[in-house]
Amino acid sequence: MAELKIGFVTFNPGSGDGDQAVTVTGEKYEGRVQRTLQVEFSSESGNVKKSTTINQSPAAEFVKIDSTASVGKEGGTVTINGTSNSTKLTFSLTPDETHPLTLEIPASYQAAGKATNNGATIADDPGAIGPFAFSIVFSDIAENTDLNDLVNTLKVTAAGGQTANTVITQTAGDPFLEIDKDVINLDANGTPQTINVNSNTKWTISQAVSRLVRKVMK
């Protein structure tokens, strides 16, 4: 006899003749709330009917998120994705102590396709019946002018206290060095003047030509 699928349950066989053992198998379930299916066994003659209720236990509350994310040295936007079955998600940031990447938690993120405020209850509770996708976007990330990678860690916390982290890294910037004067004319007394250096790396001063040029007075 052929198997029969009703809702999330498969019966094998789906029909029979006389005494018969029926195997009842459920689909994998990641919803947070128990789900129930009621089915009816009916005889072909005599109009005899018997019903049975099949309950499937819920999955534990969970949250998963991209473990890493990267931003180019030029800055811009980064999107971080995850899945959960929680009733609400709360995001927080922990910048690296030595080389912090400056980020701000956006006011809202996408949960099951709907804009949702950080820490707010998710509309229609999609996690009750299965996992839903969520994403959070960090925009207007500034250019990295530091010679080191910049790092910040995003933590997402589910309503039940479960957590997941994303380490966000911005690529190191390019070295630069600028001075505000191309020429300095010292007077005969050698009165000090100032050259302002603007740089993100260590620098030194060295002679750019092999000999000093002396102007001969006639």
PDB file of N, CA, C and O in Angstrom, residues 184-194:
ATOM      1  N   ILE A 184      60.360  76.499   2.153  1.00  0.00           N
ATOM      2  CA  ILE A 184      60.539  77.369   3.321  1.00  0.00           C
ATOM      3  C   ILE A 184      61.794  78.209   3.079  1.00  0.00           C
ATOM      4  O   ILE A 184      62.861  77.676   2.748  1.00  0.00           O
ATOM      5  N   ASN A 185      61.660  79.496   3.211  1.00  0.00           N
ATOM      6  CA  ASN A 185      62.796  80.408   3.064  1.00  0.00           C
ATOM      7  C   ASN A 185      63.187  80.915   4.449  1.00  0.00           C
ATOM      8  O   ASN A 185      62.452  81.689   5.081  1.00  0.00           O
ATOM      9  N   LEU A 186      64.325  80.441   4.932  1.00  0.00           N
ATOM     10  CA  LEU A 186      64.824  80.902   6.221  1.00  0.00           C
ATOM     11  C   LEU A 186      65.609  82.192   6.048  1.00  0.00           C
ATOM     12  O   LEU A 186      66.339  82.362   5.061  1.00  0.00           O
ATOM     13  N   ASP A 187      65.482  83.104   7.011  1.00  0.00           N
ATOM     14  CA  ASP A 187      66.279  84.329   6.930  1.00  0.00           C
ATOM     15  C   ASP A 187      67.701  84.033   7.398  1.00  0.00           C
ATOM     16  O   ASP A 187      68.030  82.918   7.811  1.00  0.00           O
ATOM     17  N   ALA A 188      68.568  85.048   7.311  1.00  0.00           N
ATOM     18  CA  ALA A 188      69.995  84.852   7.616  1.00  0.00           C
ATOM     19  C   ALA A 188      70.232  84.434   9.062  1.00  0.00           C
ATOM     20  O   ALA A 188      71.243  83.792   9.372  1.00  0.00           O
ATOM     21  N   ASN A 189      69.282  84.774   9.934  1.00  0.00           N
ATOM     22  CA  ASN A 189      69.437  84.396  11.346  1.00  0.00           C
ATOM     23  C   ASN A 189      68.935  82.979  11.635  1.00  0.00           C
ATOM     24  O   ASN A 189      69.072  82.485  12.751  1.00  0.00           O
ATOM     25  N   GLY A 190      68.354  82.349  10.625  1.00  0.00           N
ATOM     26  CA  GLY A 190      67.825  80.988  10.824  1.00  0.00           C
ATOM     27  C   GLY A 190      66.606  80.937  11.722  1.00  0.00           C
ATOM     28  O   GLY A 190      66.387  79.941  12.426  1.00  0.00           O
ATOM     29  N   THR A 191      65.786  81.998  11.714  1.00  0.00           N
ATOM     30  CA  THR A 191      64.590  82.051  12.573  1.00  0.00           C
ATOM     31  C   THR A 191      63.674  80.848  12.297  1.00  0.00           C
ATOM     32  O   THR A 191      63.374  80.560  11.136  1.00  0.00           O
ATOM     33  N   PRO A 192      63.245  80.151  13.338  1.00  0.00           N
ATOM     34  CA  PRO A 192      62.458  78.933  13.138  1.00  0.00           C
ATOM     35  C   PRO A 192      61.137  79.175  12.412  1.00  0.00           C
ATOM     36  O   PRO A 192      60.470  80.188  12.618  1.00  0.00           O
ATOM     37  N   GLN A 193      60.788  78.242  11.569  1.00  0.00           N
ATOM     38  CA  GLN A 193      59.478  78.192  10.937  1.00  0.00           C
ATOM     39  C   GLN A 193      58.917  76.772  11.133  1.00  0.00           C
ATOM     40  O   GLN A 193      59.627  75.875  11.573  1.00  0.00           O
ATOM     41  N   THR A 194      57.673  76.577  10.761  1.00  0.00           N
ATOM     42  CA  THR A 194      56.997  75.304  11.038  1.00  0.00           C
ATOM     43  C   THR A 194      56.472  74.666   9.767  1.00  0.00           C
ATOM     44  O   THR A 194      55.896  75.343   8.916  1.00  0.00           O
TER      45      THR A 194
END
